[in-house]
Coordinates of C-alpha atoms in Angstrom, one line a residue:
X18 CA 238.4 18.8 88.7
X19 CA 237.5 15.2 88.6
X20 CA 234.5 13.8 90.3
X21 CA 233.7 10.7 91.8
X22 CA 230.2 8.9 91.7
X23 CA 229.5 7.0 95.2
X24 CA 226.9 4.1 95.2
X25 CA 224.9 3.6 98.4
X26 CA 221.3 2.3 99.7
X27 CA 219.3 4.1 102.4
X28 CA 215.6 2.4 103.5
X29 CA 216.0 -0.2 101.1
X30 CA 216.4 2.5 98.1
X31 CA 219.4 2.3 96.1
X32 CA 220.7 6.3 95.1
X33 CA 223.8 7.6 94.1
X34 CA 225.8 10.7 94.8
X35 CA 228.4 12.9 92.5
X36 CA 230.7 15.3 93.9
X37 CA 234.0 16.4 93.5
X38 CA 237.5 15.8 95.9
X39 CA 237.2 19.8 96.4
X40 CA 234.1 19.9 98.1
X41 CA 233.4 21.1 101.5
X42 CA 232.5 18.3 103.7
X43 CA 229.4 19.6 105.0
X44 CA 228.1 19.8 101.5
X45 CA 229.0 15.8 101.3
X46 CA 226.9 15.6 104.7
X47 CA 223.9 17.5 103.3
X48 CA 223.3 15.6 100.1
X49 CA 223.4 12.3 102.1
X50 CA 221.3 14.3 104.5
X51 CA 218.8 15.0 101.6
X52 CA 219.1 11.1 100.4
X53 CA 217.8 10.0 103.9
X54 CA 215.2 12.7 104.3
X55 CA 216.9 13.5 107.2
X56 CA 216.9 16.9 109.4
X57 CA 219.9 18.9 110.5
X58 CA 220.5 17.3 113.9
X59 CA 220.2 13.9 112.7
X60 CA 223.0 11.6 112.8
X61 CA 223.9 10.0 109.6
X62 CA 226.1 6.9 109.8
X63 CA 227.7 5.3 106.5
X64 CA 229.1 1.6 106.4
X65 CA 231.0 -0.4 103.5
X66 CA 230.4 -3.8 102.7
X67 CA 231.9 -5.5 105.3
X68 CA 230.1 -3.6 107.7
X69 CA 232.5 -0.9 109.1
X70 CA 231.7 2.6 109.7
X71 CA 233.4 4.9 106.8
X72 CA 234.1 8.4 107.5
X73 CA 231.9 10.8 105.3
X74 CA 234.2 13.3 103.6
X75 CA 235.3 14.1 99.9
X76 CA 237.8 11.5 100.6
X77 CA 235.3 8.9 100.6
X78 CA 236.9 6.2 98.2
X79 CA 234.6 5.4 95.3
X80 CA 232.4 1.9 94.8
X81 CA 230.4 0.5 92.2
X82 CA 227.1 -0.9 92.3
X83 CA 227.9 -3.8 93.4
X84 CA 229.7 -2.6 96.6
X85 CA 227.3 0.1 97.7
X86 CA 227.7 1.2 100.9
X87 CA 224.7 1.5 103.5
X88 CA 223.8 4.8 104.7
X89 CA 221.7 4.5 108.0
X90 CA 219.6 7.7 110.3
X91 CA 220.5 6.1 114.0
X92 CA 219.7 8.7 115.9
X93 CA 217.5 12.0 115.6
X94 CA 216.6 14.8 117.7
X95 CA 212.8 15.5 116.2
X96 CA 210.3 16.5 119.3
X97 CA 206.9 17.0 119.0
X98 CA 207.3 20.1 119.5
X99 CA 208.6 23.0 121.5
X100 CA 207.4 23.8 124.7
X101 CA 207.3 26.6 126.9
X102 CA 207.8 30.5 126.0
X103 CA 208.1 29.3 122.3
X104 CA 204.4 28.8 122.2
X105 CA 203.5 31.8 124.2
X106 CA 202.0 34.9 122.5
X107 CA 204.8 37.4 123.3
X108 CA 205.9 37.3 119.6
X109 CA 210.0 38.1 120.9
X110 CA 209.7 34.6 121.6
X111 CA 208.1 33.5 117.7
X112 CA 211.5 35.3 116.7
X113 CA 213.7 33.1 118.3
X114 CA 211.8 30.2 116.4
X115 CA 214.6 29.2 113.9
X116 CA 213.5 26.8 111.4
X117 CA 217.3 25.6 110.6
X118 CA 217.2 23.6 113.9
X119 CA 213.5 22.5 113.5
X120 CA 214.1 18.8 112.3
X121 CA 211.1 17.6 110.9
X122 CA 207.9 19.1 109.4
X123 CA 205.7 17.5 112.0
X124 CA 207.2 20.1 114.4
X125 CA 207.3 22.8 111.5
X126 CA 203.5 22.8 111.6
X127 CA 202.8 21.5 115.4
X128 CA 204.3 24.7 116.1
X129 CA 203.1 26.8 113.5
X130 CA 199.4 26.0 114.0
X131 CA 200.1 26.4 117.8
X132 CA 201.3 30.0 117.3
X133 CA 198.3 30.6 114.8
X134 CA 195.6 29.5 117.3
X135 CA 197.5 31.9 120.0
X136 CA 198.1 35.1 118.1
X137 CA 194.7 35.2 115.9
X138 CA 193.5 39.2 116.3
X139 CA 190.0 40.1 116.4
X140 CA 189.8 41.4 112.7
X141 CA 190.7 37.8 111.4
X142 CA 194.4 38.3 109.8
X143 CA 197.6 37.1 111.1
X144 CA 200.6 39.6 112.4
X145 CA 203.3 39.8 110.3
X146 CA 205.4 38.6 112.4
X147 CA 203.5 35.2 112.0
X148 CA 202.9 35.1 108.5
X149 CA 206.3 35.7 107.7
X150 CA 207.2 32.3 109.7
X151 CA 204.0 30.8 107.5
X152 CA 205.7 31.7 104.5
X153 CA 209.3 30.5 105.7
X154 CA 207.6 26.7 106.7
X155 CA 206.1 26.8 102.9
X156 CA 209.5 28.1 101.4
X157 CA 211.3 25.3 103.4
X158 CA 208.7 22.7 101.8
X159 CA 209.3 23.6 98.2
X160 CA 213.0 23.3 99.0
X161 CA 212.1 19.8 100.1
X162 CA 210.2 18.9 97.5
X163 CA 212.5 19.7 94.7
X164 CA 215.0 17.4 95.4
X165 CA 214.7 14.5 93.1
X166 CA 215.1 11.7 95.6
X167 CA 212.7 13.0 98.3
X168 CA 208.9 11.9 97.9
X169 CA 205.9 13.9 97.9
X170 CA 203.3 11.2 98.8
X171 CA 205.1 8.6 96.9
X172 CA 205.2 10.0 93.8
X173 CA 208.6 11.3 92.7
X174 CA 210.6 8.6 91.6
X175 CA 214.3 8.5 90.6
X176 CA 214.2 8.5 86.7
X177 CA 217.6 8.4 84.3
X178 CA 218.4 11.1 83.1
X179 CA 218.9 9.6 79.4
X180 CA 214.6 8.5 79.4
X181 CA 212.7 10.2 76.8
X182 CA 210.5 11.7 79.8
X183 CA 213.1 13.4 82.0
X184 CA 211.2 17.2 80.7
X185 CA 207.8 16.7 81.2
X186 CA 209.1 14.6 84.8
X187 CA 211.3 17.9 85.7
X188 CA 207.9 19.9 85.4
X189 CA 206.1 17.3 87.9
X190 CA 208.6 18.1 90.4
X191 CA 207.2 21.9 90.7
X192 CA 203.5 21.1 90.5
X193 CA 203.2 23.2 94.0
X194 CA 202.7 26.8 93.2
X195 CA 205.7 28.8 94.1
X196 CA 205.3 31.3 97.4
X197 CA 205.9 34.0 95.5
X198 CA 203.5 33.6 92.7
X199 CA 201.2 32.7 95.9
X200 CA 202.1 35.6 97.6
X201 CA 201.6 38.0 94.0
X202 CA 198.0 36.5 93.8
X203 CA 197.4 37.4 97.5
X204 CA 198.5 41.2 96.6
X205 CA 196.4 41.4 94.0
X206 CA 193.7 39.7 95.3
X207 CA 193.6 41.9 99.0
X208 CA 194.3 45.0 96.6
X209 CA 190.3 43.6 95.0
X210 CA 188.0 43.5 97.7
X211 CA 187.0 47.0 97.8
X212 CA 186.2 46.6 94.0
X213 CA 182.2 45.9 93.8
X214 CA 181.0 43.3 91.2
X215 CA 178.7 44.9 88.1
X216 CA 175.3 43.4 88.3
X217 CA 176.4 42.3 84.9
X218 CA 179.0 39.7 85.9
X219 CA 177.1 38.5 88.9
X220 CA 174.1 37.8 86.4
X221 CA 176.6 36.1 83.7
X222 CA 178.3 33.8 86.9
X223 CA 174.9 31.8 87.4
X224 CA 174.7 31.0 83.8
X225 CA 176.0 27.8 82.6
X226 CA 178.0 29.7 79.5
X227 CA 180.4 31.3 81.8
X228 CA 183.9 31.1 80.3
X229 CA 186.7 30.6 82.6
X230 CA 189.8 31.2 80.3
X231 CA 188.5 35.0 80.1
X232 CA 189.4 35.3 84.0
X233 CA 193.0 35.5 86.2
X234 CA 193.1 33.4 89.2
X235 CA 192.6 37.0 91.9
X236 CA 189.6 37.9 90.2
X237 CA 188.0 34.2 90.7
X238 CA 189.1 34.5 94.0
X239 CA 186.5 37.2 93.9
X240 CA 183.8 35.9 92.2
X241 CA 184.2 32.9 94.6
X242 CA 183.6 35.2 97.7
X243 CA 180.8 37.1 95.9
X244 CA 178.6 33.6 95.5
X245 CA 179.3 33.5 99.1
X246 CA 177.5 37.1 99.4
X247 CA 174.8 36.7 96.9
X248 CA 173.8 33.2 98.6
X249 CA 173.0 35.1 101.5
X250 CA 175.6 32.5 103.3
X251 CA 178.1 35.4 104.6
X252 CA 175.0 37.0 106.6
X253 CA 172.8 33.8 107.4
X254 CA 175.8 31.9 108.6
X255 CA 177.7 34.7 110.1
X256 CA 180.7 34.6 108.1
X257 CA 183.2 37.2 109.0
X258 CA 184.9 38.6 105.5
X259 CA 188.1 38.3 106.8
X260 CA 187.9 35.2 107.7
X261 CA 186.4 33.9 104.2
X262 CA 189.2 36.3 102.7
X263 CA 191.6 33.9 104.2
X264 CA 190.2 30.9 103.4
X265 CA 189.7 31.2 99.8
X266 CA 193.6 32.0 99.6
X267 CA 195.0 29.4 101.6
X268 CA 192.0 27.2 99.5
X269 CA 193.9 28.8 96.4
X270 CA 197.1 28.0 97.8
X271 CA 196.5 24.1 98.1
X272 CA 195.6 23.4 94.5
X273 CA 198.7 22.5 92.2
X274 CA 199.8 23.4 89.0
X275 CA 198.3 20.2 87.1
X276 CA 197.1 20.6 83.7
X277 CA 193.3 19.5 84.8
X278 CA 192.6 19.2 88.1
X279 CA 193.9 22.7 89.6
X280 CA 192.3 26.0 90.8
X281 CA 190.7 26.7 87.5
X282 CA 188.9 22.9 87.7
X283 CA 187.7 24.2 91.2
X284 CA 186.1 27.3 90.3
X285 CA 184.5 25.9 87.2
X286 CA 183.0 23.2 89.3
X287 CA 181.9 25.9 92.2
X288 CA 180.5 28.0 89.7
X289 CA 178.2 25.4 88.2
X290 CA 177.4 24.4 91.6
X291 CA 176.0 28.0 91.7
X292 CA 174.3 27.9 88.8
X293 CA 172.6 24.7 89.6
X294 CA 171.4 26.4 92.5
X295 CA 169.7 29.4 90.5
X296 CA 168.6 27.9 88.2
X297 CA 166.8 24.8 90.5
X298 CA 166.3 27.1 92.8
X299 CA 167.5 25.3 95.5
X300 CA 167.3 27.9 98.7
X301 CA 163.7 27.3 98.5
X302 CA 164.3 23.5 99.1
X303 CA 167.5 23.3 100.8
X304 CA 168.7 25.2 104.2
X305 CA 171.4 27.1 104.3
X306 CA 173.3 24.7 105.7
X307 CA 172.8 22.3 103.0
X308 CA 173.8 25.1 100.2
X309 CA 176.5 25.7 102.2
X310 CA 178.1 22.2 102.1
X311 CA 177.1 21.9 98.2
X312 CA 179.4 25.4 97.4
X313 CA 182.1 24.5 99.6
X314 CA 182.3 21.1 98.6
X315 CA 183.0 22.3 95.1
X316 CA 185.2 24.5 95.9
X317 CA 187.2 21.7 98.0
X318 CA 186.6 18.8 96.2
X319 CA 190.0 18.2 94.6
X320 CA 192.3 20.2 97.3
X321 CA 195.9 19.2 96.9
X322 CA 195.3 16.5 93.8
X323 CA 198.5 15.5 92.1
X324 CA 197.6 14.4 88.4
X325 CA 198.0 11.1 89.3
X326 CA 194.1 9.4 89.4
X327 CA 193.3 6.3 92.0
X328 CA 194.2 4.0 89.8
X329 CA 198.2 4.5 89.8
X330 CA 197.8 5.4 93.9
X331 CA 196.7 2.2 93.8
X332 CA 199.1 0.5 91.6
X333 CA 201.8 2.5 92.4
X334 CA 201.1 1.4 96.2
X335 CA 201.8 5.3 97.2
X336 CA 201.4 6.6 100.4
X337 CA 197.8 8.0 100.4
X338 CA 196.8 4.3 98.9
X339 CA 198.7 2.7 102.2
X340 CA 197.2 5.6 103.9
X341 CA 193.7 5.0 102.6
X342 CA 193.5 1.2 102.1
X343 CA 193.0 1.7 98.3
X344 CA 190.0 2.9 99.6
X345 CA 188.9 6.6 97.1
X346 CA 192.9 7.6 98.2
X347 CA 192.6 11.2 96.4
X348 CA 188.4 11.8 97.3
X349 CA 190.1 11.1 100.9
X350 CA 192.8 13.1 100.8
X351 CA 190.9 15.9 99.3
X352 CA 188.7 15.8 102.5
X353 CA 191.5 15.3 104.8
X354 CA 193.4 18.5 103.4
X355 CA 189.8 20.7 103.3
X356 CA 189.2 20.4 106.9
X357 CA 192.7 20.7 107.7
X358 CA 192.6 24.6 106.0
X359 CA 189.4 25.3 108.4
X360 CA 191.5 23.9 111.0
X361 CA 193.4 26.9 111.2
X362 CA 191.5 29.2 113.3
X363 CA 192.1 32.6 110.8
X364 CA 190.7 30.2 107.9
X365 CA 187.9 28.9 109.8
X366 CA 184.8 29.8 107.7
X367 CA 183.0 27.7 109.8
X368 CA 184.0 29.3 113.5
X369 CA 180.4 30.8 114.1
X370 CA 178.4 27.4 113.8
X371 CA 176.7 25.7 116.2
X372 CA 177.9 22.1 117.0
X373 CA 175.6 20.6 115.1
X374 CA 175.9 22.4 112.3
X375 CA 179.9 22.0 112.1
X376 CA 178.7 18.6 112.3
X377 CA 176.2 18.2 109.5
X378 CA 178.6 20.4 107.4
X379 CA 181.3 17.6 108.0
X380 CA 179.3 14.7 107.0
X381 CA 177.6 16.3 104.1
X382 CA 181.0 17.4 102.9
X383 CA 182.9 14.5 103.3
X384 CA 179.4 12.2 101.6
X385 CA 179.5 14.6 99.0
X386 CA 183.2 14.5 98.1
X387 CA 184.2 10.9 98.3
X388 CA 181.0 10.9 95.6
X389 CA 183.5 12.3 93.3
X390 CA 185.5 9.1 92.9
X391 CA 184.3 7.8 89.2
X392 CA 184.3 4.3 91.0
X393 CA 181.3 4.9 92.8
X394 CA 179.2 6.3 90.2
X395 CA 176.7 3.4 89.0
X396 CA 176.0 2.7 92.5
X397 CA 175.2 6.5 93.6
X398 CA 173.2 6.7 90.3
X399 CA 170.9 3.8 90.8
X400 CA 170.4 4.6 94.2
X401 CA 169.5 8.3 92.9
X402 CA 167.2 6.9 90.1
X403 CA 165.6 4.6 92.4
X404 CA 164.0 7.5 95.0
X405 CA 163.3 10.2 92.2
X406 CA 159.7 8.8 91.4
X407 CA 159.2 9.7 95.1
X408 CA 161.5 11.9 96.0
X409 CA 161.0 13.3 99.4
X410 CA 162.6 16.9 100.6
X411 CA 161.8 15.9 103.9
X412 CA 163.6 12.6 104.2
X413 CA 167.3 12.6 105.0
X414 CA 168.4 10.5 102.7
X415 CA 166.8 11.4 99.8
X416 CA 168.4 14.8 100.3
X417 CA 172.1 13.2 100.9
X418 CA 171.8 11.4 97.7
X419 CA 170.6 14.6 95.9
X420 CA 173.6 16.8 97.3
X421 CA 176.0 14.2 95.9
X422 CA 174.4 14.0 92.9
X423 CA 174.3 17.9 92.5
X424 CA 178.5 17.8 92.9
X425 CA 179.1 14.8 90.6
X426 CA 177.0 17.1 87.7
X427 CA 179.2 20.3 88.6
X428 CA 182.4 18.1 88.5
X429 CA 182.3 16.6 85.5
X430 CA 179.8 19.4 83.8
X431 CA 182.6 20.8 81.0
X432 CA 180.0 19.5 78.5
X433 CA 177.4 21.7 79.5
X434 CA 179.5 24.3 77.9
X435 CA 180.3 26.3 74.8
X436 CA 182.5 24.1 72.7
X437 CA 185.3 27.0 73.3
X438 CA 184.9 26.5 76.5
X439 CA 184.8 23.3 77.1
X440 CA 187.1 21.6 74.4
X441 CA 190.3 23.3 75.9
X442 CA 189.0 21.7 79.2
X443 CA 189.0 18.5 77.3
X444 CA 192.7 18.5 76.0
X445 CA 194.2 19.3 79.6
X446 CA 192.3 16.1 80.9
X447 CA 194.0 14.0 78.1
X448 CA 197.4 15.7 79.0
X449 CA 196.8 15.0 82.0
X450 CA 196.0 11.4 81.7
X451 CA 199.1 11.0 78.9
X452 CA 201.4 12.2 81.4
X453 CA 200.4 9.4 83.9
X454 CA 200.2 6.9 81.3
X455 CA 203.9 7.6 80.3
X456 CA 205.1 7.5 83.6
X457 CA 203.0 4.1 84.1
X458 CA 204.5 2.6 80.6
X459 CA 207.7 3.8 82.5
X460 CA 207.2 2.3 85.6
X461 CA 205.7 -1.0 84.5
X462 CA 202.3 0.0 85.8
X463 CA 198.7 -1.4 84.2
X464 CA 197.9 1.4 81.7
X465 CA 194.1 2.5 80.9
X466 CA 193.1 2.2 77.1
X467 CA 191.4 5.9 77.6
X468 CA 194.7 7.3 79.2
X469 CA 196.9 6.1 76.4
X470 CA 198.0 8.5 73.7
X471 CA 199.0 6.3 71.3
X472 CA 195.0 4.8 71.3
X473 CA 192.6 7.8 72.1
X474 CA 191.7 10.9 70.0
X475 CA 189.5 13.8 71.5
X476 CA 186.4 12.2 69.4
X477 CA 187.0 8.4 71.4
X478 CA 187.2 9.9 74.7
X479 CA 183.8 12.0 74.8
X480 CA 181.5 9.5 73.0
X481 CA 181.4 6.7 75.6
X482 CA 181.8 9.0 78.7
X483 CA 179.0 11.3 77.4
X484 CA 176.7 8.2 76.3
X485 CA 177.5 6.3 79.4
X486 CA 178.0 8.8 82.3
X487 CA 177.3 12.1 81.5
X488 CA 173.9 11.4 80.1
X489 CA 172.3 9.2 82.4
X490 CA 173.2 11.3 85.3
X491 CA 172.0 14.4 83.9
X492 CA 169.0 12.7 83.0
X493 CA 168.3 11.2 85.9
X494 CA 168.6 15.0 87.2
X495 CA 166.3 16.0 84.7
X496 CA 163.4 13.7 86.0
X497 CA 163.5 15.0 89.0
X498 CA 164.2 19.3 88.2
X499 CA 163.1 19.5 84.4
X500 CA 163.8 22.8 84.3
X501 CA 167.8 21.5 83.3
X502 CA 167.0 20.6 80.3
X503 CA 167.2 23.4 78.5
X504 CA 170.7 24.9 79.7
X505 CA 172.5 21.5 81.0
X506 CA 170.7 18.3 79.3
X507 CA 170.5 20.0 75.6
X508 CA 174.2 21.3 75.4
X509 CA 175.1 17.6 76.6
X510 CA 173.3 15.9 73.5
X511 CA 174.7 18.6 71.5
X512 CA 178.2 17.9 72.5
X513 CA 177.5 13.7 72.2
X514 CA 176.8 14.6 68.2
X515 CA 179.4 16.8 67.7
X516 CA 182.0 14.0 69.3
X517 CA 180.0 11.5 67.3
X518 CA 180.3 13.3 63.7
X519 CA 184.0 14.3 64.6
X520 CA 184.4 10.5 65.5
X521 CA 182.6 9.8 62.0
X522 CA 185.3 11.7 59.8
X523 CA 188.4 10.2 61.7
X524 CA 187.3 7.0 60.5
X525 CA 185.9 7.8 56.9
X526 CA 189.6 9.7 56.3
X527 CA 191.3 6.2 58.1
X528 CA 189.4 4.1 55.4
X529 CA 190.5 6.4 52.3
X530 CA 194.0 6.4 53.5
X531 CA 193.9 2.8 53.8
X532 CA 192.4 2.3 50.5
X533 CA 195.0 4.4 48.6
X534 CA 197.6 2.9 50.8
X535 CA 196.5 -0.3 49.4
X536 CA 195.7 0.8 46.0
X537 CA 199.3 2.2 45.6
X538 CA 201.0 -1.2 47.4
X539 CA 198.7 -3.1 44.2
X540 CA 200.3 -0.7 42.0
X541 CA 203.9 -0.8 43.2
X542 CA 203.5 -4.7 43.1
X543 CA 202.4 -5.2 39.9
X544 CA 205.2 -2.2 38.6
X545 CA 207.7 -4.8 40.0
X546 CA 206.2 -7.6 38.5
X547 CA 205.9 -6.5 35.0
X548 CA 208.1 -8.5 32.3
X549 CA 210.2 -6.5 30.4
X550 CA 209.5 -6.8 26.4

């Protein structure tokens, strides 16, 4: 059966459709449906050039180009939200819900976090009934979110199907973690917590050596809850377990499946948070509150990133950079998405606070995160170095600037590791920043020298971010708590000279090459020029 390709613009994009004469009108409907990110009740209208309203059907004569026709969303039926019974607790009424005839997802989770705040039981999990509309909402979104001309925060972008990077682009349209891989690390996870932890692994989690790769994503999940324990912060704070249970899954839940910054990047930067804090000995300086902001910061600090640094936000003029006013667009949006999770009252680790504390946990959190953006570093580091010679525990801001500090050193610690720890660590960041830097090549975007695989080796991309970042922070820790030096400093050092020599035989082998390539191009020439006797 032959198909016809029909040209058309919607919001100023231009898109194009495929289908054959045989197919069922509705279908027609739902892909320019899909085009206009529009919901089920919305009316679609579709004009030609000379401005007349075309009926959409598979009898919809083809165009070019040139004569696209102009697909418009005049009218939708997208309320805030429902009303009524529908928001009651009697959960006959959270059956009727249908999500086909909810037309936006504004109203998906208006309504959702409405019937969560309602229908929250005293032992901190959800009915069934409610989680299985959760997991409907979330099955609905990754629907959405595959279809290659819908957006996810400005980053999918309609690429030829003929471009060299149509694979590794089909992989960036699933970076959200499918609901039931979700739901298998839930199962496996709830089917954990009765399991105690040996005194064994809860001495190797403090220590700086610990090695991730040896670990599946339920039983960090567990480790996670047992820092929680061991910090005394379940009991102090009056955390109830189910609620943490909760939280750490729906945490786990809004990571993606990037090749750096994911759910593995979070628990390596929580549990060096945690073995800062043995090994400094922080309880007996800080509060509880203020360990509390410093492990849950960790554990939040990259909720929801999508491989895609501030620079291309930026560049790219995305939504979180419009959002943000190129203002640390991912550090904000990691916030933003943190303290939307504790939103949710079965989540809500933070539930038994006081005002003020949910207050001070806020700020601190939100200080300490936005500290993360690489763009603010030299400025939090003098400003660190400058108090240390009289550092004060009792002065507010002192203690601000230390908590941020203490982050930035988990977050970008991998160096402080065994090399087979860390140097797997180091190739997913490159993989990560090659993928962007293809898509920016693509895209006509600015492209940093460090992100470009056709300019940096492993070797390049250590020695100046080890001599120039790492280091000095570290060091400037170091003044202030020289007890580091021994299990973060040294392995830092170690890992500058190891970069360095690597660095060292990459160009010795470069110059040999290029002397025999020379040597054998003298050779060849004078071969050529020799006169025949």
């Amino acid at each position: 059966m032959a198909t016809k390709i029909i040209y058309f613009v919607v919001d100023g994009k231009n898109e194009q459709a495929e289908f054959r004469s045989d197919d069922f009108s509705d279908d027609l409907k739902e892909t320019f449906r899909s085009a206009a990110e529009a919901g089920p009740h919305d009316i679609l209208k579709l004009y030609n050039v000379k401005g007349n309203l075309v009926n959409i059907s598979p009898r919809l004569p083809e165009n070019t180009p040139q004569t696209r026709y102009k697909l418009e969303v005049v009218a939708t039926q997208c309320n805030d939200a429902p009303t009524g019974t529908e928001l009651g607790v009697d959960f006959s009424a959270i059956e009727q819900v249908d999500l086909q005839k909810l037309s936006c997802e504004k109203t998906f989770h208006t309504v959702l976090g409405k019937l969560e705040k309602k229908v929250f039981v005293e032992n901190g999990e959800m009915p069934p009934l409610v989680q299985d509309l959760q997991n409907k909402v979330e099955h609905f979104k990754e629907k959405l979110q595959s279809v290659d001309h819908l957006s996810w925060l400005g980053l999918t972008k309609e690429i030829s199907s003929g471009t060299s990077l149509q694979p590794f682009w089909d992989k960036q349209q699933s970076i959200r973690k499918t609901e039931e891989h979700n739901r298998n690390v839930f199962e496996k996870f709830r089917k954990m917590l009765q399991v105690d932890v040996t005194d064994e692994v809860r001495e190797y989690l403090r220590k700086p050596t610990f090695d991730n790769w040896q670990w599946d994503d339920p039983e960090m999940l567990i480790l996670l809850r047992q820092m929680y324990i061991d910090l005394n912060l379940v009991s102090n704070l009056n955390i109830e377990m189910p609620i943490l249970h909760n939280w750490l899954y729906e945490i786990y839940r809004n990571y993606n499946q990037v090749p750096f910054h994911n759910f593995k990047h979070c628990f390596m930067v929580a549990q060096m948070m945690y073995g800062l804090i043995w090994l400094i000995d922080l309880p007996s300086l800080l509060d509880d509150i203020e360990i509390f902001i410093l492990l849950t910061s960790a554990i939040c600090h990259d909720l929801d990133h999508p491989g895609y640094n501030n620079a291309y936000q930026i560049n790219a003029k995305t939504e979180l950079a419009l959002r943000y006013n190129d203002i640390s667009p991912l550090e904000n949006h990691h916030c933003s998405v943190a303290f939307e999770v504790l939103e949710k009252r079965h989540c809500n680790v933070m539930r038994n606070l006081s005002k003020d504390q949910y207050k001070k946990v806020r700020e601190g959190m939100i200080r300490c995160i936005l500290a993360t953006d690489m763009a603010k570093h030299n400025e939090i580091l003098s400003n660190f170095k400058s108090c240390t010679p009289s550092f004060d525990f009792n002065n507010k801001d002192h203690k601000a600037l230390l908590l941020m500090v203490l982050l930035k050193i988990a977050d970008i610690s991998n160096e402080c590791r065994p090399l087979d720890v860390a140097e797997p660590w180091l190739e997913c960041l490159l993989q990560e920043f090659f993928n962007q830097s293809d898509i920016e090549k693509l895209e006509g975007l600015p492209v940093a020298p460090f992100m470009d695989r056709e300019k940096v080796t492993k070797s390049s991309s250590q020695i100046g971010f080890i001599k120039f970042a790492l280091l000095p922070l570290f060091e400037a820790l170091g003044q202030l708590f020289p007890v580091i030096e021994k299990d973060i400093i040294g392995p830092v050092r170690n890992a500058l000279e190891y970069y360095t020599d690597m660095q060292r035989a990459l160009e010795e082998e470069k110059k040999k090459k290029d002397a025999e390539s020379s040597k054998n191009g003298i050779t060849k020439s004078n071969s050529q020029n020799k006169v025949p006797v």
